[in-house]
Tab-separated table of C-alpha atoms in Angstrom:
chain	number	residue	atom	x	y	z
L	26	UNK	CA	30.717	-10.543	16.654
L	27	UNK	CA	30.505	-11.862	20.265
L	28	UNK	CA	29.020	-15.220	21.593
L	29	UNK	CA	25.978	-13.210	23.030
L	30	UNK	CA	25.668	-11.266	19.781
L	31	UNK	CA	25.890	-14.731	17.947
L	32	UNK	CA	23.390	-16.004	20.104
L	33	UNK	CA	20.947	-13.026	19.743
L	34	UNK	CA	21.188	-13.013	15.952
L	35	UNK	CA	20.674	-16.775	16.194
L	36	UNK	CA	17.259	-16.321	17.932
L	37	UNK	CA	16.232	-13.601	15.492
L	38	UNK	CA	17.074	-15.572	12.289
L	39	UNK	CA	15.400	-18.704	13.794
L	40	UNK	CA	11.790	-17.205	14.642
L	41	UNK	CA	11.867	-14.869	11.376
L	42	UNK	CA	9.350	-17.045	9.649
L	43	UNK	CA	7.750	-17.772	12.730
L	44	UNK	CA	6.643	-14.324	13.632
L	45	UNK	CA	5.776	-13.486	10.168
L	46	UNK	CA	3.533	-16.576	9.776
L	47	UNK	CA	1.976	-16.627	13.166
L	48	UNK	CA	1.767	-13.274	13.899
L	49	UNK	CA	3.940	-10.648	16.107
L	50	UNK	CA	1.238	-10.970	19.136
L	51	UNK	CA	0.118	-14.524	18.781
L	52	UNK	CA	3.945	-15.675	19.039
L	53	UNK	CA	4.469	-17.017	22.471
L	54	UNK	CA	7.817	-17.623	24.365
L	55	UNK	CA	7.111	-21.307	24.379
L	56	UNK	CA	6.816	-21.094	20.327
L	57	UNK	CA	10.465	-19.195	20.477
L	58	UNK	CA	11.877	-22.033	22.586
L	59	UNK	CA	10.691	-24.441	20.365
L	60	UNK	CA	12.024	-23.309	16.932
L	61	UNK	CA	15.111	-22.352	18.837
L	62	UNK	CA	15.682	-25.175	20.952
L	63	UNK	CA	16.861	-22.835	23.695
L	64	UNK	CA	15.624	-22.102	27.336
L	65	UNK	CA	13.467	-19.629	28.182
L	66	UNK	CA	16.565	-18.255	30.631
L	67	UNK	CA	18.801	-17.759	27.339
L	68	UNK	CA	15.882	-15.949	25.629
L	69	UNK	CA	15.482	-13.540	28.420
L	70	UNK	CA	19.538	-13.118	28.842
L	71	UNK	CA	19.663	-11.686	25.421
L	72	UNK	CA	16.720	-9.878	25.122
L	73	UNK	CA	14.136	-7.886	27.711
L	74	UNK	CA	11.098	-9.660	26.862
L	75	UNK	CA	9.268	-11.104	24.035
L	76	UNK	CA	8.150	-7.594	22.631
L	77	UNK	CA	11.682	-7.084	22.249
L	78	UNK	CA	12.092	-10.286	20.285
L	79	UNK	CA	9.221	-9.069	18.034
L	80	UNK	CA	10.662	-5.613	17.266
L	81	UNK	CA	13.868	-7.012	16.401
L	82	UNK	CA	12.832	-9.981	14.124
L	83	UNK	CA	10.654	-7.247	12.451
L	84	UNK	CA	13.743	-5.086	11.905
L	85	UNK	CA	15.044	-8.071	10.178
L	86	UNK	CA	12.426	-9.368	8.342
L	87	UNK	CA	11.902	-5.817	6.570
L	88	UNK	CA	15.368	-5.133	6.009
L	89	UNK	CA	15.906	-8.692	4.097
L	90	UNK	CA	12.927	-7.541	1.958
L	91	UNK	CA	14.352	-3.925	1.351
L	92	UNK	CA	17.606	-5.371	0.743
L	93	UNK	CA	16.485	-7.762	-1.795
L	94	UNK	CA	14.033	-4.912	-3.266
L	95	UNK	CA	16.903	-2.338	-3.361
L	96	UNK	CA	18.496	-4.245	-5.965
L	97	UNK	CA	15.738	-3.685	-8.358
L	98	UNK	CA	16.134	0.316	-7.983
L	99	UNK	CA	19.983	0.542	-7.998
L	100	UNK	CA	22.627	0.967	-10.448
L	101	UNK	CA	22.321	-2.645	-12.330
L	102	UNK	CA	19.384	-1.070	-14.008
L	103	UNK	CA	20.498	1.999	-15.830
L	104	UNK	CA	17.466	3.743	-16.711
L	105	UNK	CA	14.626	5.037	-14.382
L	106	UNK	CA	11.875	3.225	-16.753
L	107	UNK	CA	14.206	-0.274	-16.032
L	108	UNK	CA	14.413	0.573	-12.153
L	109	UNK	CA	10.548	0.630	-11.919
L	110	UNK	CA	9.779	-2.202	-14.057
L	111	UNK	CA	12.377	-4.253	-12.104
L	112	UNK	CA	10.929	-3.038	-8.899
L	113	UNK	CA	7.677	-4.849	-10.314
L	114	UNK	CA	9.314	-7.693	-11.519
L	115	UNK	CA	10.804	-8.610	-8.321
L	116	UNK	CA	7.312	-9.256	-7.015
L	117	UNK	CA	6.060	-11.037	-10.039
L	118	UNK	CA	8.958	-13.309	-9.606
L	119	UNK	CA	9.151	-13.874	-5.941
L	120	UNK	CA	5.716	-13.716	-5.094
L	121	UNK	CA	5.579	-17.457	-4.133
L	122	UNK	CA	8.822	-17.234	-1.917
L	123	UNK	CA	7.174	-14.286	-0.056
L	124	UNK	CA	3.983	-15.978	0.520
L	125	UNK	CA	5.801	-19.345	1.757
L	126	UNK	CA	7.229	-16.996	4.746
L	127	UNK	CA	3.961	-15.589	5.801
L	128	UNK	CA	3.500	-12.714	3.358
L	129	UNK	CA	4.729	-9.442	3.256
L	130	UNK	CA	6.301	-8.566	6.900
L	131	UNK	CA	5.330	-4.873	6.636
L	132	UNK	CA	1.680	-5.919	5.829
L	133	UNK	CA	1.774	-8.503	8.356
L	134	UNK	CA	3.295	-6.430	10.923
L	135	UNK	CA	0.760	-3.045	9.834
L	136	UNK	CA	-2.324	-5.475	10.463
L	137	UNK	CA	-1.177	-5.747	13.981
L	138	UNK	CA	0.297	-2.454	14.784
L	139	UNK	CA	-2.531	-0.756	16.694
L	140	UNK	CA	-2.616	0.797	20.016
L	141	UNK	CA	-1.686	-2.645	21.775
L	142	UNK	CA	1.888	-2.598	20.135
L	143	UNK	CA	2.807	1.170	19.635
L	144	UNK	CA	6.623	0.313	19.115
L	145	UNK	CA	5.860	-2.056	16.326
L	146	UNK	CA	3.357	0.424	14.801
L	147	UNK	CA	6.265	2.917	14.768
L	148	UNK	CA	8.645	0.445	13.241
L	149	UNK	CA	6.192	-0.157	10.524
L	150	UNK	CA	5.147	3.226	10.079
L	151	UNK	CA	8.692	4.372	9.101
L	152	UNK	CA	9.297	1.017	6.611
L	153	UNK	CA	6.725	2.134	4.831
L	154	UNK	CA	7.679	5.959	4.806
L	155	UNK	CA	11.338	4.798	3.671
L	156	UNK	CA	9.875	2.476	0.858
L	157	UNK	CA	7.355	5.232	-0.657
L	158	UNK	CA	10.248	7.669	-0.637
L	159	UNK	CA	12.675	5.427	-2.178
L	160	UNK	CA	10.081	4.808	-5.101
L	161	UNK	CA	9.458	8.703	-5.346
L	162	UNK	CA	13.156	9.579	-5.238
L	163	UNK	CA	13.464	7.168	-8.233
L	164	UNK	CA	10.677	8.846	-10.255
L	165	UNK	CA	11.964	12.496	-9.095
L	166	UNK	CA	15.478	11.222	-10.882
L	167	UNK	CA	13.713	10.087	-14.004
L	168	UNK	CA	11.978	13.819	-14.004
L	169	UNK	CA	15.182	15.307	-13.900
L	170	UNK	CA	16.817	13.195	-16.471
L	171	UNK	CA	13.687	13.738	-19.064
L	172	UNK	CA	12.443	10.257	-18.732
L	173	UNK	CA	9.518	11.119	-16.803
L	174	UNK	CA	6.678	13.548	-16.954
L	175	UNK	CA	8.006	16.722	-14.929
L	176	UNK	CA	4.628	17.440	-13.639
L	177	UNK	CA	3.923	14.022	-12.233
L	178	UNK	CA	3.645	14.162	-8.522
L	179	UNK	CA	6.616	11.594	-7.331
L	180	UNK	CA	5.453	11.193	-3.613
L	181	UNK	CA	1.850	10.498	-4.923
L	182	UNK	CA	3.052	7.714	-7.379
L	183	UNK	CA	5.262	6.090	-5.042
L	184	UNK	CA	2.589	6.007	-2.349
L	185	UNK	CA	0.180	4.768	-5.140
L	186	UNK	CA	2.762	1.690	-6.002
L	187	UNK	CA	2.913	0.482	-2.221
L	188	UNK	CA	-0.814	0.539	-2.041
L	189	UNK	CA	-1.647	-1.731	-5.156
L	190	UNK	CA	1.066	-4.021	-4.496
L	191	UNK	CA	0.118	-4.405	-0.899
L	192	UNK	CA	-3.564	-4.576	-1.928
L	193	UNK	CA	-2.840	-7.377	-4.372
L	194	UNK	CA	-0.654	-9.402	-2.094
L	195	UNK	CA	-3.440	-9.117	0.824
L	196	UNK	CA	-6.272	-10.236	-2.030
L	197	UNK	CA	-4.100	-13.015	-3.535
L	198	UNK	CA	-2.596	-14.218	0.241
L	199	UNK	CA	-6.387	-14.397	1.833
L	200	UNK	CA	-8.051	-15.725	-1.555
L	201	UNK	CA	-4.988	-18.210	-2.325
L	202	UNK	CA	-5.333	-16.789	-5.981
L	203	UNK	CA	-2.298	-15.080	-7.166
L	204	UNK	CA	-4.245	-13.249	-10.219
L	205	UNK	CA	-5.061	-9.938	-7.644
L	206	UNK	CA	-1.092	-9.612	-7.419
L	207	UNK	CA	-0.498	-9.861	-10.826
L	208	UNK	CA	-3.600	-7.440	-11.967
L	209	UNK	CA	-2.059	-4.855	-9.513
L	210	UNK	CA	1.314	-5.327	-10.968
L	211	UNK	CA	-0.191	-5.332	-14.356
L	212	UNK	CA	-1.700	-1.647	-13.601
L	213	UNK	CA	1.547	-0.337	-12.448
L	214	UNK	CA	3.228	-1.180	-15.338
L	215	UNK	CA	0.356	0.626	-17.425
L	216	UNK	CA	1.029	3.728	-14.961
L	217	UNK	CA	4.778	3.279	-15.672
L	218	UNK	CA	4.318	2.936	-19.464
L	219	UNK	CA	1.366	5.549	-20.227
L	220	UNK	CA	1.437	7.868	-17.041
L	221	UNK	CA	4.993	8.461	-16.071
L	222	UNK	CA	6.749	7.642	-19.187
L	223	UNK	CA	7.679	10.365	-21.588
L	224	UNK	CA	6.897	8.971	-24.823
L	225	UNK	CA	8.932	9.688	-28.411
L	226	UNK	CA	7.268	12.589	-30.146
């Protein structure tokens, strides 16, 4: 990694929590220089403008979350049901850390990703599409190996899981009551056990 690449990565990592907590639009160049200890010239020497910093930070934050969640859906858990339950448990175990860093980066960026920042909106849309597809693919694999009911719509459940989790995070973060996220997670576990899983006859 070159010196310029190292500096760029330093800026991204130093401002990751700042953007996620304060907001992608509300974070100023002065905020960035304060948290990094770098000059405005140094920031603009590595990024075209603040929006480019915001986009790169969003990619960094969403990729970090994606890597952590991907472990839940990986080979460590042999069955589809185990993978889906591990995915739920990721949020159950890590909600405090997520909240302390400003909340879910996808949801935070989504609330700002309107027509005033179309490039961010595009990135957020892509992130949600990828996560829905990842869950849907796990469910579809479960249908192939006989763990999940064959008539289940995998894409629909992938979307439902994301909607319920993000809604739970939103309510819990807003009210400072973790119970809403746990209610959403409990409902997903119920759906896995009662709607998706093929019970032994």
